[in-house]
PDB file of C-alpha atoms and ligand atoms in Angstrom:
ATOM      1  CA  MET A 109       0.000   0.000   0.000  1.00 64.00           C
ATOM      2  CA  GLY A 110       1.271   3.488  -0.808  1.00 91.00           C
ATOM      3  CA  LEU A 111       2.307   6.030   1.789  1.00 97.00           C
ATOM      4  CA  HIS A 112      -0.047   8.944   2.202  1.00 97.00           C
ATOM      5  CA  ILE A 113      -0.408  12.040   4.307  1.00 98.00           C
ATOM      6  CA  GLY A 114      -1.574  10.620   7.637  1.00 98.00           C
ATOM      7  CA  SER A 115       0.218   7.250   7.247  1.00 98.00           C
ATOM      8  CA  ILE A 116       2.625   6.239  10.001  1.00 98.00           C
ATOM      9  CA  ALA A 117       6.162   6.661   8.652  1.00 98.00           C
ATOM     10  CA  PRO A 118       7.541   3.121   8.241  1.00 98.00           C
ATOM     11  CA  ASP A 119      10.160   2.185  10.810  1.00 98.00           C
ATOM     12  CA  PHE A 120      13.485   0.644   9.749  1.00 98.00           C
ATOM     13  CA  GLU A 121      17.019  -0.019  10.856  1.00 98.00           C
ATOM     14  CA  GLN A 122      19.772   1.005   8.488  1.00 98.00           C
ATOM     15  CA  ASP A 123      23.453   1.998   8.435  1.00 98.00           C
ATOM     16  CA  SER A 124      24.305   5.639   8.031  1.00 98.00           C
ATOM     17  CA  SER A 125      27.232   8.010   7.849  1.00 98.00           C
ATOM     18  CA  THR A 126      26.979   8.294  11.652  1.00 98.00           C
ATOM     19  CA  GLY A 127      26.379   4.609  12.479  1.00 98.00           C
ATOM     20  CA  ARG A 128      23.380   2.296  12.723  1.00 98.00           C
ATOM     21  CA  ILE A 129      20.007   4.043  12.987  1.00 98.00           C
ATOM     22  CA  ALA A 130      16.713   2.622  14.263  1.00 98.00           C
ATOM     23  CA  PHE A 131      14.484   5.259  12.694  1.00 98.00           C
ATOM     24  CA  HIS A 132      11.606   5.664  15.164  1.00 98.00           C
ATOM     25  CA  GLU A 133      13.938   5.457  18.137  1.00 98.00           C
ATOM     26  CA  TRP A 134      16.264   7.996  16.496  1.00 98.00           C
ATOM     27  CA  LEU A 135      13.339  10.382  15.905  1.00 98.00           C
ATOM     28  CA  GLY A 136      12.322  10.157  19.557  1.00 98.00           C
ATOM     29  CA  SER A 137       9.801  12.893  20.270  1.00 98.00           C
ATOM     30  CA  SER A 138      11.030  15.189  17.483  1.00 98.00           C
ATOM     31  CA  TRP A 139       9.551  15.867  14.095  1.00 98.00           C
ATOM     32  CA  GLY A 140      11.718  14.687  11.195  1.00 98.00           C
ATOM     33  CA  ILE A 141      12.407  15.172   7.531  1.00 98.00           C
ATOM     34  CA  LEU A 142      13.615  12.202   5.537  1.00 98.00           C
ATOM     35  CA  PHE A 143      14.854  13.146   2.085  1.00 98.00           C
ATOM     36  CA  SER A 144      16.375  11.056  -0.666  1.00 96.00           C
ATOM     37  CA  HIS A 145      19.279  11.658  -2.998  1.00 94.00           C
ATOM     38  CA  PRO A 146      19.674   9.757  -6.266  1.00 94.00           C
ATOM     39  CA  LYS A 147      23.336   8.870  -5.684  1.00 95.00           C
ATOM     40  CA  ASP A 148      26.579   9.901  -4.001  1.00 97.00           C
ATOM     41  CA  PHE A 149      29.021  12.145  -5.879  1.00 98.00           C
ATOM     42  CA  THR A 150      26.303  13.822  -7.912  1.00 97.00           C
ATOM     43  CA  PRO A 151      26.297  17.593  -8.312  1.00 97.00           C
ATOM     44  CA  VAL A 152      22.760  18.609  -7.358  1.00 97.00           C
ATOM     45  CA  CYS A 153      22.777  16.347  -4.269  1.00 98.00           C
ATOM     46  CA  THR A 154      26.066  17.884  -3.172  1.00 98.00           C
ATOM     47  CA  THR A 155      24.523  21.363  -3.221  1.00 98.00           C
ATOM     48  CA  GLU A 156      21.338  20.203  -1.467  1.00 98.00           C
ATOM     49  CA  LEU A 157      23.166  18.509   1.401  1.00 98.00           C
ATOM     50  CA  GLY A 158      25.356  21.563   1.967  1.00 98.00           C
ATOM     51  CA  ARG A 159      22.328  23.851   2.034  1.00 98.00           C
ATOM     52  CA  ALA A 160      20.430  21.533   4.399  1.00 98.00           C
ATOM     53  CA  ALA A 161      23.429  21.392   6.758  1.00 98.00           C
ATOM     54  CA  ASN A 162      23.722  25.181   6.775  1.00 98.00           C
ATOM     55  CA  LEU A 163      19.998  25.469   7.594  1.00 98.00           C
ATOM     56  CA  LYS A 164      20.186  23.012  10.518  1.00 98.00           C
ATOM     57  CA  PRO A 165      19.740  25.786  13.144  1.00 98.00           C
ATOM     58  CA  GLU A 166      16.412  26.669  11.462  1.00 98.00           C
ATOM     59  CA  PHE A 167      15.304  23.014  11.557  1.00 98.00           C
ATOM     60  CA  ASP A 168      16.457  22.743  15.194  1.00 98.00           C
ATOM     61  CA  LYS A 169      14.317  25.770  16.126  1.00 98.00           C
ATOM     62  CA  ARG A 170      11.294  23.889  14.813  1.00 98.00           C
ATOM     63  CA  ASN A 171      12.246  20.660  16.624  1.00 98.00           C
ATOM     64  CA  ILE A 172      12.946  18.863  13.324  1.00 98.00           C
ATOM     65  CA  LYS A 173      15.648  16.212  12.911  1.00 98.00           C
ATOM     66  CA  MET A 174      17.046  15.903   9.399  1.00 98.00           C
ATOM     67  CA  ILE A 175      18.069  12.639   7.803  1.00 98.00           C
ATOM     68  CA  ALA A 176      19.085  12.056   4.193  1.00 98.00           C
ATOM     69  CA  VAL A 177      19.178   8.788   2.286  1.00 98.00           C
ATOM     70  CA  SER A 178      21.345   7.813  -0.665  1.00 97.00           C
ATOM     71  CA  VAL A 179      21.618   4.383  -2.256  1.00 95.00           C
ATOM     72  CA  ASP A 180      25.342   3.985  -1.639  1.00 97.00           C
ATOM     73  CA  ASP A 181      27.165   2.507   1.307  1.00 98.00           C
ATOM     74  CA  ALA A 182      28.510   4.296   4.379  1.00 98.00           C
ATOM     75  CA  ALA A 183      32.126   4.141   3.124  1.00 98.00           C
ATOM     76  CA  SER A 184      31.057   5.973  -0.033  1.00 98.00           C
ATOM     77  CA  HIS A 185      29.211   8.591   2.058  1.00 98.00           C
ATOM     78  CA  GLN A 186      32.382   9.120   4.104  1.00 98.00           C
ATOM     79  CA  ARG A 187      34.385   9.750   0.924  1.00 98.00           C
ATOM     80  CA  TRP A 188      31.700  12.148  -0.388  1.00 98.00           C
ATOM     81  CA  ILE A 189      31.199  14.255   2.761  1.00 98.00           C
ATOM     82  CA  PRO A 190      34.497  16.209   2.456  1.00 98.00           C
ATOM     83  CA  ASP A 191      33.445  17.258  -1.065  1.00 98.00           C
ATOM     84  CA  ILE A 192      30.099  18.515   0.294  1.00 98.00           C
ATOM     85  CA  GLU A 193      31.815  20.382   3.100  1.00 98.00           C
ATOM     86  CA  GLU A 194      34.522  21.958   0.938  1.00 98.00           C
ATOM     87  CA  THR A 195      32.412  22.947  -2.054  1.00 98.00           C
ATOM     88  CA  GLN A 196      29.343  24.130  -0.097  1.00 98.00           C
ATOM     89  CA  ASN A 197      31.179  25.696   2.845  1.00 98.00           C
ATOM     90  CA  ALA A 198      29.177  23.508   5.205  1.00 98.00           C
ATOM     91  CA  HIS A 199      29.682  21.084   8.060  1.00 98.00           C
ATOM     92  CA  MET A 200      27.675  17.869   7.648  1.00 98.00           C
ATOM     93  CA  ASN A 201      25.690  17.808  10.871  1.00 98.00           C
ATOM     94  CA  PHE A 202      23.042  15.148  10.240  1.00 98.00           C
ATOM     95  CA  PRO A 203      23.178  11.526   9.061  1.00 98.00           C
ATOM     96  CA  ILE A 204      22.993  10.199   5.519  1.00 98.00           C
ATOM     97  CA  LEU A 205      21.439   6.725   5.500  1.00 98.00           C
ATOM     98  CA  ALA A 206      23.536   4.164   3.637  1.00 98.00           C
ATOM     99  CA  ASP A 207      20.856   2.433   1.620  1.00 98.00           C
ATOM    100  CA  ALA A 208      22.892   0.166  -0.653  1.00 97.00           C
ATOM    101  CA  ASP A 209      20.271  -2.600  -0.264  1.00 96.00           C
ATOM    102  CA  ARG A 210      17.480  -0.071  -1.114  1.00 96.00           C
ATOM    103  CA  LYS A 211      15.629  -0.977   2.101  1.00 97.00           C
ATOM    104  CA  VAL A 212      14.548   2.585   2.866  1.00 98.00           C
ATOM    105  CA  ALA A 213      14.111   3.571  -0.785  1.00 97.00           C
ATOM    106  CA  THR A 214      11.739   0.625  -1.274  1.00 96.00           C
ATOM    107  CA  LEU A 215       9.832   1.150   1.980  1.00 97.00           C
ATOM    108  CA  TYR A 216       9.211   4.800   1.078  1.00 98.00           C
ATOM    109  CA  ASP A 217       8.673   4.196  -2.670  1.00 96.00           C
ATOM    110  CA  MET A 218      11.554   6.483  -3.588  1.00 96.00           C
ATOM    111  CA  ILE A 219      12.534   4.601  -6.742  1.00 95.00           C
ATOM    112  CA  HIS A 220      10.151   5.437  -9.575  1.00 94.00           C
ATOM    113  CA  PRO A 221      10.934   2.915 -12.345  1.00 93.00           C
ATOM    114  CA  GLU A 222       9.539   5.175 -15.057  1.00 92.00           C
ATOM    115  CA  ALA A 223      12.294   7.665 -14.079  1.00 93.00           C
ATOM    116  CA  SER A 224      15.106   5.201 -13.196  1.00 92.00           C
ATOM    117  CA  ASP A 225      15.331   1.569 -12.052  1.00 91.00           C
ATOM    118  CA  THR A 226      18.218   2.263  -9.704  1.00 90.00           C
ATOM    119  CA  LEU A 227      18.311   5.921  -8.645  1.00 91.00           C
ATOM    120  CA  THR A 228      15.832   7.448  -6.223  1.00 93.00           C
ATOM    121  CA  VAL A 229      13.818  10.514  -7.099  1.00 94.00           C
ATOM    122  CA  ARG A 230      14.112  13.476  -4.734  1.00 96.00           C
ATOM    123  CA  SER A 231      11.507  12.621  -2.113  1.00 97.00           C
ATOM    124  CA  VAL A 232      10.832  14.596   1.042  1.00 98.00           C
ATOM    125  CA  PHE A 233       8.776  13.174   3.903  1.00 98.00           C
ATOM    126  CA  ILE A 234       7.842  15.526   6.729  1.00 98.00           C
ATOM    127  CA  ILE A 235       7.018  13.453   9.814  1.00 98.00           C
ATOM    128  CA  ASP A 236       5.482  14.769  13.028  1.00 98.00           C
ATOM    129  CA  ALA A 237       6.183  13.855  16.647  1.00 98.00           C
ATOM    130  CA  SER A 238       3.591  11.059  16.546  1.00 98.00           C
ATOM    131  CA  LYS A 239       5.460   9.543  13.517  1.00 98.00           C
ATOM    132  CA  LYS A 240       2.683  10.507  11.115  1.00 98.00           C
ATOM    133  CA  ILE A 241       3.611  11.613   7.611  1.00 98.00           C
ATOM    134  CA  ARG A 242       2.369  15.186   7.328  1.00 98.00           C
ATOM    135  CA  ALA A 243       3.633  16.136   3.855  1.00 98.00           C
ATOM    136  CA  ILE A 244       5.221  14.379   0.905  1.00 98.00           C
ATOM    137  CA  ILE A 245       7.082  16.354  -1.766  1.00 97.00           C
ATOM    138  CA  THR A 246       8.599  14.724  -4.851  1.00 97.00           C
ATOM    139  CA  TYR A 247      10.974  16.231  -7.416  1.00 96.00           C
ATOM    140  CA  PRO A 248      12.818  14.606 -10.316  1.00 96.00           C
ATOM    141  CA  ALA A 249      16.565  13.979 -10.022  1.00 94.00           C
ATOM    142  CA  SER A 250      17.342  16.941 -12.275  1.00 95.00           C
ATOM    143  CA  THR A 251      15.642  19.523 -10.016  1.00 97.00           C
ATOM    144  CA  GLY A 252      17.261  20.502  -6.737  1.00 97.00           C
ATOM    145  CA  ARG A 253      14.862  21.141  -3.870  1.00 97.00           C
ATOM    146  CA  ASN A 254      14.223  24.457  -2.150  1.00 98.00           C
ATOM    147  CA  PHE A 255      14.904  23.965   1.567  1.00 98.00           C
ATOM    148  CA  THR A 256      13.411  27.355   2.390  1.00 97.00           C
ATOM    149  CA  GLU A 257      10.141  26.016   0.960  1.00 98.00           C
ATOM    150  CA  ILE A 258      10.457  22.907   3.135  1.00 98.00           C
ATOM    151  CA  LEU A 259      10.813  25.147   6.198  1.00 98.00           C
ATOM    152  CA  ARG A 260       7.789  27.150   5.036  1.00 98.00           C
ATOM    153  CA  VAL A 261       5.695  23.970   4.823  1.00 98.00           C
ATOM    154  CA  ILE A 262       6.834  22.968   8.322  1.00 98.00           C
ATOM    155  CA  ASP A 263       5.887  26.421   9.636  1.00 98.00           C
ATOM    156  CA  SER A 264       2.433  26.036   8.121  1.00 98.00           C
ATOM    157  CA  LEU A 265       1.961  22.529   9.563  1.00 98.00           C
ATOM    158  CA  GLN A 266       3.064  23.546  13.042  1.00 98.00           C
ATOM    159  CA  LEU A 267       0.973  26.727  13.030  1.00 98.00           C
ATOM    160  CA  THR A 268      -2.192  25.069  11.746  1.00 98.00           C
ATOM    161  CA  ASP A 269      -1.807  22.268  14.319  1.00 98.00           C
ATOM    162  CA  SER A 270      -2.195  24.733  17.143  1.00 97.00           C
ATOM    163  CA  HIS A 271      -4.578  27.370  15.744  1.00 98.00           C
ATOM    164  CA  LYS A 272      -7.816  27.132  13.757  1.00 98.00           C
ATOM    165  CA  VAL A 273      -6.257  28.655  10.659  1.00 98.00           C
ATOM    166  CA  ALA A 274      -4.926  27.620   7.251  1.00 98.00           C
ATOM    167  CA  THR A 275      -2.162  29.344   5.287  1.00 98.00           C
ATOM    168  CA  PRO A 276      -2.974  30.983   1.950  1.00 98.00           C
ATOM    169  CA  VAL A 277      -1.043  31.127  -1.301  1.00 98.00           C
ATOM    170  CA  ASP A 278       2.646  32.037  -0.956  1.00 98.00           C
ATOM    171  CA  TRP A 279       2.207  32.487   2.801  1.00 98.00           C
ATOM    172  CA  LYS A 280       5.311  32.777   4.880  1.00 96.00           C
ATOM    173  CA  ASP A 281       5.770  33.030   8.616  1.00 97.00           C
ATOM    174  CA  GLY A 282       4.356  36.353   9.836  1.00 97.00           C
ATOM    175  CA  ASP A 283       1.882  36.889   6.981  1.00 98.00           C
ATOM    176  CA  ASP A 284      -1.881  36.965   7.467  1.00 98.00           C
ATOM    177  CA  VAL A 285      -3.672  33.602   7.530  1.00 98.00           C
ATOM    178  CA  VAL A 286      -7.201  32.411   6.839  1.00 98.00           C
ATOM    179  CA  ILE A 287      -9.680  31.335   9.488  1.00 98.00           C
ATOM    180  CA  VAL A 288     -10.775  27.739   8.834  1.00 98.00           C
ATOM    181  CA  PRO A 289     -14.265  27.616   7.287  1.00 97.00           C
ATOM    182  CA  ALA A 290     -15.517  25.213   9.990  1.00 97.00           C
ATOM    183  CA  LEU A 291     -15.105  27.924  12.631  1.00 98.00           C
ATOM    184  CA  GLN A 292     -18.352  29.899  12.579  1.00 97.00           C
ATOM    185  CA  ASP A 293     -19.025  30.840  16.198  1.00 97.00           C
ATOM    186  CA  ALA A 294     -18.597  34.632  16.479  1.00 97.00           C
ATOM    187  CA  ALA A 295     -17.617  34.571  20.158  1.00 97.00           C
ATOM    188  CA  GLU A 296     -14.955  31.915  19.553  1.00 98.00           C
ATOM    189  CA  ILE A 297     -13.613  33.836  16.548  1.00 98.00           C
ATOM    190  CA  ALA A 298     -13.314  37.002  18.666  1.00 97.00           C
ATOM    191  CA  GLN A 299     -11.590  35.066  21.446  1.00 97.00           C
ATOM    192  CA  ARG A 300      -9.165  33.212  19.148  1.00 98.00           C
ATOM    193  CA  PHE A 301      -8.325  36.202  16.973  1.00 98.00           C
ATOM    194  CA  PRO A 302      -8.251  39.254  19.238  1.00 96.00           C
ATOM    195  CA  LYS A 303      -6.353  41.270  16.604  1.00 96.00           C
ATOM    196  CA  GLY A 304      -9.520  41.131  14.484  1.00 97.00           C
ATOM    197  CA  HIS A 305     -10.288  39.713  11.070  1.00 98.00           C
ATOM    198  CA  LYS A 306     -11.497  40.810   7.653  1.00 98.00           C
ATOM    199  CA  VAL A 307     -14.374  39.096   5.894  1.00 98.00           C
ATOM    200  CA  LEU A 308     -13.581  39.198   2.156  1.00 98.00           C
ATOM    201  CA  ARG A 309     -16.247  36.581   1.469  1.00 97.00           C
ATOM    202  CA  PRO A 310     -18.188  34.573   4.062  1.00 96.00           C
ATOM    203  CA  TYR A 311     -15.801  31.667   3.372  1.00 97.00           C
ATOM    204  CA  LEU A 312     -12.640  33.817   3.068  1.00 98.00           C
ATOM    205  CA  ARG A 313     -11.714  35.487   6.344  1.00 98.00           C
ATOM    206  CA  MET A 314      -8.216  36.849   6.899  1.00 98.00           C
ATOM    207  CA  THR A 315      -6.580  37.442  10.258  1.00 98.00           C
ATOM    208  CA  PRO A 316      -3.087  38.352  11.463  1.00 98.00           C
ATOM    209  CA  GLN A 317      -1.022  35.278  12.324  1.00 98.00           C
ATOM    210  CA  PRO A 318      -2.281  34.455  15.830  1.00 97.00           C
ATOM    211  CA  ASN A 319       1.033  33.389  17.394  1.00 94.00           C
ATOM    212  CA  LYS A 320       2.942  36.539  16.390  1.00 93.00           C
TER     213      LYS A 320
HETATM  214  C1  BEZ B 477      22.521  15.225  -9.229  1.00 74.47           C
HETATM  215  O1  BEZ B 477      22.349  15.048  -8.037  1.00 74.47           O
HETATM  216  O2  BEZ B 477      23.237  16.108  -9.620  1.00 74.47           O
HETATM  217  C2  BEZ B 477      21.849  14.354 -10.247  1.00 74.47           C
HETATM  218  C3  BEZ B 477      21.573  13.036  -9.950  1.00 74.47           C
HETATM  219  C4  BEZ B 477      20.960  12.252 -10.910  1.00 74.47           C
HETATM  220  C5  BEZ B 477      20.608  12.802 -12.120  1.00 74.47           C
HETATM  221  C6  BEZ B 477      20.851  14.144 -12.392  1.00 74.47           C
HETATM  222  C7  BEZ B 477      21.474  14.933 -11.439  1.00 74.47           C
END
């Protein structure tokens, strides 16, 4: 069965650049992002891993652990990491799973045979503290991901978990949000959104971001 938003992220044990990892245990009570790379020593992946490492403080602030996966072994990852660090001016500060047997790639359906029989696509799984998959993003191997966008999605998920709002087009942290259509009680709206709200249409009500 395919993995969907709301599925429990499959657990696994696999080697990594930092040793053996039992995934759920490693996640602990944190959120996580698991993201795949087609192969070691490839140019786009090198840039992505450097960018992700440099953004680690932003992921830490949001209680997110990062973990990458590439279908090469740990010795290959160890040879690749200095290239990432030197060319991207980064310090690799999270593990890269060593998925030579494709265990993780298969479990998470990261190999799309119509694209390649052996390389993974660029998958991103955002996983919450209860191990539920909250977002799945998929790019082809030729398109590097935008890690600022991944942080934006995480901000939206964490905000909308704790407030009765949704985030509109191109929203970023600090922008106005929409009040969820299910919330209709005027007293509750006034209590939840003391900064006020604008009714553009009965179903489209904007309010300043409530946790700012
Ligand atoms: C890359 O990471 O640079 C890459 C990997 C596979 C195909 C194309 C690009």
